Coordinates of C-alpha atoms in Angstrom, one line a residue:
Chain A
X1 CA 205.9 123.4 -123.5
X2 CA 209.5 123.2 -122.1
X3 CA 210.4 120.5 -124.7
X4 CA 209.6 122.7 -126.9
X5 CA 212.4 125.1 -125.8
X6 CA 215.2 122.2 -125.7
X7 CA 213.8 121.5 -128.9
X8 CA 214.3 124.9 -130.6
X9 CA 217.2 125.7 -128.6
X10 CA 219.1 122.2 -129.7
X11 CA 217.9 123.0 -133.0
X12 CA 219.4 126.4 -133.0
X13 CA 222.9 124.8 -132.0
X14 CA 222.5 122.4 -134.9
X15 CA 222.4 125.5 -137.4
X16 CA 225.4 126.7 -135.7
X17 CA 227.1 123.6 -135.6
X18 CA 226.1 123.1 -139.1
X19 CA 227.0 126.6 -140.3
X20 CA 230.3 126.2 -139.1
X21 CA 230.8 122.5 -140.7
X22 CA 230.3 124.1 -144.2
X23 CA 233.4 125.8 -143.6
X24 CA 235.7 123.3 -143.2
X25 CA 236.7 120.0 -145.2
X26 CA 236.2 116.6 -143.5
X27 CA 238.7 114.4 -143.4
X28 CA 239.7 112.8 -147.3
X29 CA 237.4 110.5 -148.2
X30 CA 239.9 108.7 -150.2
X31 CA 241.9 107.8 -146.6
X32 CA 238.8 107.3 -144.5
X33 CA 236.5 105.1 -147.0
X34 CA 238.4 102.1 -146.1
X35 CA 237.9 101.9 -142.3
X36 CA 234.0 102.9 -142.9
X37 CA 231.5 100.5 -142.8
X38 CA 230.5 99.6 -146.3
X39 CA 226.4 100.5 -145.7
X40 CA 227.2 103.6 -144.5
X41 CA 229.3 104.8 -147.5
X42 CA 226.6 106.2 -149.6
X43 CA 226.0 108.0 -147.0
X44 CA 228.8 109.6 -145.7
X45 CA 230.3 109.6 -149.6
X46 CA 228.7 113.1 -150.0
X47 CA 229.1 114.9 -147.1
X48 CA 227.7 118.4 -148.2
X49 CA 224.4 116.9 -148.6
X50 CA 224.5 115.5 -145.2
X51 CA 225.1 119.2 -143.9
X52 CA 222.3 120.1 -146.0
X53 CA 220.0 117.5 -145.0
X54 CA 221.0 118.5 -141.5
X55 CA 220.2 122.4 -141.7
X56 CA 217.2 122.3 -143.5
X57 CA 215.8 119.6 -140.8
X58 CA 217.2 122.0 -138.1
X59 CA 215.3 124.9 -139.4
X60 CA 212.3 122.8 -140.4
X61 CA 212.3 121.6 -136.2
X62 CA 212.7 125.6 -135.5
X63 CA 210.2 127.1 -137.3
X64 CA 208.1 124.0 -136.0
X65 CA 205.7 122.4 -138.1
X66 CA 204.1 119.9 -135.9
X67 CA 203.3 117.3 -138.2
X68 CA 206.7 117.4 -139.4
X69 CA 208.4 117.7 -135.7
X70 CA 209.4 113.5 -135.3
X71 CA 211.0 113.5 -139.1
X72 CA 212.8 116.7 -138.3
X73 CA 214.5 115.1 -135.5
X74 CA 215.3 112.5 -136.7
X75 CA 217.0 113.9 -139.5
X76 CA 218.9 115.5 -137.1
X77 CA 219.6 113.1 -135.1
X78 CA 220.7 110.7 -137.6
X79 CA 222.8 113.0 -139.4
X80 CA 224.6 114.3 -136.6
X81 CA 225.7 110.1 -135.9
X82 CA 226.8 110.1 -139.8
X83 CA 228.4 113.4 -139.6
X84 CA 230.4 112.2 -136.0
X85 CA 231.3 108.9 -138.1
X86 CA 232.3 111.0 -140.8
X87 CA 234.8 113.1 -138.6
X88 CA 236.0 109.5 -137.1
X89 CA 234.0 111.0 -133.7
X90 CA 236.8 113.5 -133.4
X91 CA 235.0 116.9 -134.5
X92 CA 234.5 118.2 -131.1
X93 CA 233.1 114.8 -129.3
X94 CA 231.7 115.7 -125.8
X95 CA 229.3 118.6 -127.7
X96 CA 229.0 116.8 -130.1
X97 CA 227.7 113.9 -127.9
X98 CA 225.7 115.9 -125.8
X99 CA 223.8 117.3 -129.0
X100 CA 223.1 113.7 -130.0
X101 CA 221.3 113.0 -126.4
X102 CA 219.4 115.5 -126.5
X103 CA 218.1 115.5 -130.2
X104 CA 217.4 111.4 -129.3
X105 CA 215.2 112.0 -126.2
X106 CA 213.2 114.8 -128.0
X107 CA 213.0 112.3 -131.1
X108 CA 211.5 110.1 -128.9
X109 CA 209.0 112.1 -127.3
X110 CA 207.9 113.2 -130.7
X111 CA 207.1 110.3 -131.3
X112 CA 204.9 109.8 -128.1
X113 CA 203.3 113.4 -129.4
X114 CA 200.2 113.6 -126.4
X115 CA 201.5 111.3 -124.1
X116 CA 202.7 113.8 -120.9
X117 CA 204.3 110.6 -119.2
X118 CA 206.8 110.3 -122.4
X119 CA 207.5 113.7 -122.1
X120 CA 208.5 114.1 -118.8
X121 CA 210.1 111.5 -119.2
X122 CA 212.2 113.0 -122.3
X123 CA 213.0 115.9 -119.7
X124 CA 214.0 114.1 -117.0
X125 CA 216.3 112.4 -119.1
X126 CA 218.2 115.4 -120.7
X127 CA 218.1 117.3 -117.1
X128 CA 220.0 114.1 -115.7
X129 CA 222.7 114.5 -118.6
X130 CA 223.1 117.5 -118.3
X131 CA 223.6 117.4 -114.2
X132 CA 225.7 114.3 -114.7
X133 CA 227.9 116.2 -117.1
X134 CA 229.1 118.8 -114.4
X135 CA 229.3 116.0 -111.6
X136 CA 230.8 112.8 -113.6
X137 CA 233.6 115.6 -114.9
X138 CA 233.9 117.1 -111.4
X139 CA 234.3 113.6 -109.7
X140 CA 236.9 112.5 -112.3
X141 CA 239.5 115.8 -111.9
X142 CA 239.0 115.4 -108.2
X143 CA 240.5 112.3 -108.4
X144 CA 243.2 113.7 -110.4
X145 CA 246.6 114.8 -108.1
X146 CA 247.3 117.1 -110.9
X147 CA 243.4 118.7 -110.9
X148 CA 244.0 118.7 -107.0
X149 CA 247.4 120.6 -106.9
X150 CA 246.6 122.8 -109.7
X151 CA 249.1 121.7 -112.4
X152 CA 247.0 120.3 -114.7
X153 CA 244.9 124.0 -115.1
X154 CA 247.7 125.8 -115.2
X155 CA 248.9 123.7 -118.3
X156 CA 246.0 124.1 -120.2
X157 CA 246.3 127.7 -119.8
X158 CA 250.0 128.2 -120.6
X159 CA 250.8 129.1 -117.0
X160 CA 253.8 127.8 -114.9
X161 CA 252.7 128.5 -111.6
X162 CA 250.1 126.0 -110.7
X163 CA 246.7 127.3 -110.3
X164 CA 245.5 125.7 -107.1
X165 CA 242.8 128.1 -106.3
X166 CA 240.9 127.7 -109.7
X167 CA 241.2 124.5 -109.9
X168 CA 239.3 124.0 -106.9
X169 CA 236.8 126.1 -107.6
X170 CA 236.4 124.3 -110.4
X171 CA 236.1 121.4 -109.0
X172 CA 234.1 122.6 -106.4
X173 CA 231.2 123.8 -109.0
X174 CA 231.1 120.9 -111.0
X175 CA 230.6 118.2 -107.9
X176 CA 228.0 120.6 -106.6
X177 CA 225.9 119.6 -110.1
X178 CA 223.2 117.5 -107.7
X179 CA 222.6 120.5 -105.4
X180 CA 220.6 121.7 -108.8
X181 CA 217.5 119.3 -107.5
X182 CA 217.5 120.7 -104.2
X183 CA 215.0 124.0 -104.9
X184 CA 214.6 125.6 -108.3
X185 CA 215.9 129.0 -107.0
X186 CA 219.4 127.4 -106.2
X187 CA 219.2 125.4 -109.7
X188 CA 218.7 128.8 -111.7
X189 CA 221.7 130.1 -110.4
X190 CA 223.6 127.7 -110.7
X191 CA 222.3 127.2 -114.7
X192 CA 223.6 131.0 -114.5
X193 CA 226.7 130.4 -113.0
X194 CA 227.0 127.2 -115.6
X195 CA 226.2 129.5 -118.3
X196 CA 229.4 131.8 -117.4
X197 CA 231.5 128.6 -117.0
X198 CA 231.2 127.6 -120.6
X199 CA 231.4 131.4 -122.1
X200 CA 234.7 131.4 -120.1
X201 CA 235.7 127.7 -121.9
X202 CA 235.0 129.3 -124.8
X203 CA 237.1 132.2 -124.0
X204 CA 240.1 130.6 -123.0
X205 CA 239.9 127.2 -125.0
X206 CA 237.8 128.2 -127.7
X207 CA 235.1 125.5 -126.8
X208 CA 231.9 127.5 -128.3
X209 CA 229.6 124.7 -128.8
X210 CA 229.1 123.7 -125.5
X211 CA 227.8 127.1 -124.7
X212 CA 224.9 126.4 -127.1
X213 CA 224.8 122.8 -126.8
X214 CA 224.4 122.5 -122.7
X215 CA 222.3 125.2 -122.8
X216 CA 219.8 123.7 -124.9
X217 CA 219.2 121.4 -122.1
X218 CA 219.3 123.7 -119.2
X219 CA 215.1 124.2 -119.1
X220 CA 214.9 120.2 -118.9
X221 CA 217.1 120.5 -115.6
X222 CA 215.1 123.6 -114.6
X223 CA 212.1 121.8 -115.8
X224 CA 213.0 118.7 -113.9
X225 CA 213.6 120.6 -110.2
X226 CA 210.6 122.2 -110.3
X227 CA 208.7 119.2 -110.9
X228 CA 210.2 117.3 -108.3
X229 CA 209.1 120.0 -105.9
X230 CA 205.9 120.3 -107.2
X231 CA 205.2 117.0 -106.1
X232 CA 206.3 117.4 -102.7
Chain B
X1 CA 248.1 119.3 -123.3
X2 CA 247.0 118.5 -126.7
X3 CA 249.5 117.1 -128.8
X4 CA 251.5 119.4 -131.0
X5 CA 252.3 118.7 -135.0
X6 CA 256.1 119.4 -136.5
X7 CA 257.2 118.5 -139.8
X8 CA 260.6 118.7 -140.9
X9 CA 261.8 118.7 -144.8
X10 CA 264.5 117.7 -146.5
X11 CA 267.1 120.5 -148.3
X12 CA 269.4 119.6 -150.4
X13 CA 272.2 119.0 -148.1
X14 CA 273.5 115.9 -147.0
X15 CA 273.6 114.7 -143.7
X16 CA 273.6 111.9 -141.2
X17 CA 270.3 109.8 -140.8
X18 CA 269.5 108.6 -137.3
X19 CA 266.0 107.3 -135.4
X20 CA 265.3 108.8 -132.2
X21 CA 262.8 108.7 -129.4
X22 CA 262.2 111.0 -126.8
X23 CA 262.5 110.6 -122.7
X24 CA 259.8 111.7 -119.8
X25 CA 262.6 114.7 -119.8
X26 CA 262.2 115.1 -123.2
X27 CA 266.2 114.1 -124.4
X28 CA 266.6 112.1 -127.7
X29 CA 268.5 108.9 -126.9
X30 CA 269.3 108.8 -130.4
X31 CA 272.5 111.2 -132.4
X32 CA 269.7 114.2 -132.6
X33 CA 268.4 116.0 -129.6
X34 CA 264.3 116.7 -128.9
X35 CA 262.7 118.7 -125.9
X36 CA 259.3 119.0 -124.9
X37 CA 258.8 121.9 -126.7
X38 CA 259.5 119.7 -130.2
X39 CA 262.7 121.7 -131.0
X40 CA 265.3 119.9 -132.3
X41 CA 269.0 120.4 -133.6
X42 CA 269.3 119.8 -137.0
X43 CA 272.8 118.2 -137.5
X44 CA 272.3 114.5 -137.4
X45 CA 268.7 114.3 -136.1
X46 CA 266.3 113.2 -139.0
X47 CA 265.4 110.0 -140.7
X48 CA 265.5 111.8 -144.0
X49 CA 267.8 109.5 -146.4
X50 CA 270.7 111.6 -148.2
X51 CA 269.2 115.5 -147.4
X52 CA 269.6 117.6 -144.7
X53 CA 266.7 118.6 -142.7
X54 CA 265.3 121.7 -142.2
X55 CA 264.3 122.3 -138.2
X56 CA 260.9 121.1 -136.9
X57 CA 258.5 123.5 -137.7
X58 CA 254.7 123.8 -135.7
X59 CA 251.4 123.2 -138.0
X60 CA 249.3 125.4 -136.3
X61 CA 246.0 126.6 -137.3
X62 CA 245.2 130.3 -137.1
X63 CA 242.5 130.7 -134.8
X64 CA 241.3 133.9 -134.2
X65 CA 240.2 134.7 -130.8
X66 CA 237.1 136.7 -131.3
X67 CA 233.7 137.4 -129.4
X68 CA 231.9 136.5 -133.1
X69 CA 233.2 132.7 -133.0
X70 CA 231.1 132.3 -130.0
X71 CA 228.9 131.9 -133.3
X72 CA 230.7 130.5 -135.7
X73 CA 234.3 129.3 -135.4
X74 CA 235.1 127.0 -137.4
X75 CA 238.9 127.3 -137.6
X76 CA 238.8 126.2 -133.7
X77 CA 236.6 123.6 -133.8
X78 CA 239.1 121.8 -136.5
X79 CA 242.0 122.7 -134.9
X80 CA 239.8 120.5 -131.7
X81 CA 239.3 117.9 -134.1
X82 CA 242.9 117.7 -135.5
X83 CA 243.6 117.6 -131.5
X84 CA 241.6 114.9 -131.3
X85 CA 242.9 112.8 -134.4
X86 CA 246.9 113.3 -132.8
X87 CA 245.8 112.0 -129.6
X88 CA 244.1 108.9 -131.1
X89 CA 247.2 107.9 -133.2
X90 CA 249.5 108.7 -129.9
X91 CA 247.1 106.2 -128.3
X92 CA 246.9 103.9 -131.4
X93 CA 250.7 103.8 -132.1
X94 CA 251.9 102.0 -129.0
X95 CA 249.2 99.0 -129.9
X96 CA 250.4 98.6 -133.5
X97 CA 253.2 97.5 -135.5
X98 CA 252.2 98.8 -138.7
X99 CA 251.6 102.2 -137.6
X100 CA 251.9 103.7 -141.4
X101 CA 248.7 101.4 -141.8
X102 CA 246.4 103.1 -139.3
X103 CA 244.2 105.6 -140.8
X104 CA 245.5 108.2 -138.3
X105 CA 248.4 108.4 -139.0
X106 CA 247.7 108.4 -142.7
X107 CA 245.4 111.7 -141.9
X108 CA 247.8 113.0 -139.8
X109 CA 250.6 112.6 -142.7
X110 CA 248.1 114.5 -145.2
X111 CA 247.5 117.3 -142.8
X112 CA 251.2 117.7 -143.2
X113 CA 251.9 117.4 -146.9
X114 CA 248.9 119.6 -147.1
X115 CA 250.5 122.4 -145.2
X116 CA 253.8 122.3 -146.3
X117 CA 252.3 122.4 -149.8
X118 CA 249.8 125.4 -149.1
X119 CA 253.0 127.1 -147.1
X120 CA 255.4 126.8 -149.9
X121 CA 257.4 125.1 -147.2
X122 CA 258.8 122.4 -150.2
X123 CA 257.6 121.7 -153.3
X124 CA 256.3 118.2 -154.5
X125 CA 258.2 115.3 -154.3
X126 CA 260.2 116.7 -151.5
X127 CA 260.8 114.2 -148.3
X128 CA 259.3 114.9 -145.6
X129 CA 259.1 113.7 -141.5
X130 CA 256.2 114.6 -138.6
X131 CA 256.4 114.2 -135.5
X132 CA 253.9 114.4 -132.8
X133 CA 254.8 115.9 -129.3
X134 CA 252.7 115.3 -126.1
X135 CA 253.3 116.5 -122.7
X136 CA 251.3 116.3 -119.5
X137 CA 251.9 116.7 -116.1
X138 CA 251.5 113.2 -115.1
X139 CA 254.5 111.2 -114.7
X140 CA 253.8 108.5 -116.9
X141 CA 255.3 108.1 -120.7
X142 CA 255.9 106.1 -123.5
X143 CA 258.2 107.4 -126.4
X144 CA 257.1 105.7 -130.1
X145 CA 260.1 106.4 -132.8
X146 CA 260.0 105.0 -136.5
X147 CA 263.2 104.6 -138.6
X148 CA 263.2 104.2 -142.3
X149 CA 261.8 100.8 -143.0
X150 CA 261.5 99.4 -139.7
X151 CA 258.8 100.8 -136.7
X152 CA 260.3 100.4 -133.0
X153 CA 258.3 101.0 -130.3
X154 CA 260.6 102.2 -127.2
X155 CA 258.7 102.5 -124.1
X156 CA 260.2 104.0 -120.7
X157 CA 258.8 105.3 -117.3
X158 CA 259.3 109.0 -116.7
X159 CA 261.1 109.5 -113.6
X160 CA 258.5 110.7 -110.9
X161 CA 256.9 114.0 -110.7
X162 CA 258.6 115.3 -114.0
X163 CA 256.4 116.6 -116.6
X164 CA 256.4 113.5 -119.4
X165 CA 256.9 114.2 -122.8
X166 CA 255.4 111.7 -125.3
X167 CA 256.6 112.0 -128.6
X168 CA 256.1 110.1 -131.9
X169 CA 258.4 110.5 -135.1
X170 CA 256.8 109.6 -138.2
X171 CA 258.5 107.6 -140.7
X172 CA 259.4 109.5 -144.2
X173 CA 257.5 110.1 -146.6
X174 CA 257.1 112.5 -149.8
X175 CA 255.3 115.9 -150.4

């Protein structure tokens, strides 16, 4: 049941994401033909019908025809890896990366359709990305002197007074990712608390897939919590 | 900081023609001056053979901060992905020779004709220079500057605790 909820809500990202890809023009095909791997051109040659292929297996996964569910996400999944090759893996990579983790572990519980241990599995998977996301980024700017003493925020932001305070918060929230698996009351607010973080990343940098895109995988980690505790 | 695009074009002027790379302070140690901020003086600081250049000008895309491209913004999400592409020829230009040959650059160069095209900045056939311009607060830099028909690679530490500029010139090329 709670797959089903990543699977919608990842889906729902993917029209987004999809939506907003109609809007803009790859790079030439004419410059980046000669660096692509020649079994992938006829693929990535027409690139509107990728986006097409793309939102009409999106919508087929959200309006969620069983029978259908595995070739749905695969044609998601796939086409999101031609449409990242197409963009050279510049269009927006860590959403776009996240997106593809997620649509791969719900691919391959589809697969496993009736098997619980495959689906769990599938969850406990995309809550793990998800938690490593926060710490694995929180880990690397503490190691950073310029995360530490504030300069490297305040750049980003177009500030010349270092933001030291902020930065530490930051910091702070992100390393305290595993404290998630510790009861499911503390990882719901913290899911709420993530939830803010990216709508204020999208504010200020204009990131808005990664509001859809991590929360998409925000009932595995819930998901994943409660199970752990249900078992003690 | 992401890297920021300039492009410069020629007028019809003539003028000096000199390569130049930029310092972790951001100086040109060539005839024409750069800072940080990609400004540069005009007299004697472009590549572009027998014209005078105009003054580097920003490619910026307009993105629109609004609560609706929570939804759908799809002006920033290429402006991330032109971000992206800059960064990987910054990174990709200090491990080549032939930097006109890597398909970033070649992008990067189209993005430019492009908008000076769409802008009525020059019309075809003019010449034409980019330039990319990096800073970040670590103290580490290397400076990449390309004259006409011959790519040099000038690498230099930036003096500790300054804010490094990383900067590459293009070499020229025509609307």
């Amino acid at each position: 049941m709670s797959l089903l909820w990543v699977e919608r809500l990842i889906s729902i990202a993917v029209v987004l994401q999809t939506l907003e890809s109609f809007a803009v023009a790859p790079w030439p095909w004419a410059i980046v033909e000669g660096e692509t791997a020649r079994s992938l051109r006829p693929f990535l040659k027409h690139y509107r019908v990728l986006l097409a292929i793309r939102l009409i297996a999106a919508l087929a996964t959200l309006v969620g025809a069983p029978e259908f569910l595995s070739l749905s996400l695969y044609a998601q999944l796939f086409t999101t890896w031609l449409i990242a090759v197409r963009w050279r893996g510049t269009f927006n990579g860590g959403s776009d990366c996240m997106t593809f983790q997620i649509l791969a572990a719900c691919f391959v519980a589809s697969i496993f359709n009736g098997h619980a241990q495959v689906q769990t599995a599938a969850l406990f998977y995309i809550g793990a990305q998800v938690l490593l996301s926060y710490f694995v980024a929180g880990v690397a700017k503490l190691r950073e002197p310029e995360w530490r003493n504030g300069h490297s925020l305040a750049q980003f932001l177009g500030r010349s007074r270092p933001l030291r305070l902020l930065s530490w918060l930051t910091i702070g929230f992100e390393c305290a990712a595993p404290l998630c698996l510790l009861s499911p009351a503390i990882c719901a607010a913290y899911l709420a608390t993530a939830l803010a973080f990216h709508v204020l990343n999208f504010y200020f940098f204009g990131l808005n897939r990664f509001v859809f895109v991590w929360a998409a995988g925000y009932p595995a980690l819930l998901i994943t919590t409660i199970a752990l505790h249900a078992r003690h | 900081m992401a890297p920021r695009l300039f492009v410069k074009v020629a007028s019809r002027t003539k003028s000096a023609n000199a390569g130049r790379t930029t310092n972790a302070e951001g100086t040109a140690n060539a005839e024409g001056t750069a800072n940080a901020e990609g400004t540069a003086n005009t007299v004697g600081s472009a590549n572009i053979a027998g014209t005078a250049p105009s003054d580097w000008r920003q490619i910026k895309l307009p993105v629109r901060g609004s609560w609706f491209s929570l939804i759908f913004n799809p002006t920033g999400n290429l402006a991330h992905a032109r971000n992206n592409l800059y960064e990987r020829l910054l990174l990709e230009a200090q491990s080549t020779e032939d930097v006109e040959a890597l398909t970033s650059y070649k992008l990067t160069e189209h993005i430019s004709r492009e908008h000076i095209l769409r802008n009525n900045w020059a019309r075809a056939g003019t010449k034409f220079q980019f330039k990319l311009v990096a800073t970040s607060g670590v103290a580490t830099n290397i400076g990449v500057a390309t004259n006409i028909g011959e790519a040099t690679n000038i690498g230099g530490p930036a003096a500790a605790g300054a804010v490094a500029a990383q900067e590459f010139v293009s070499e020229v090329s025509s609307v």
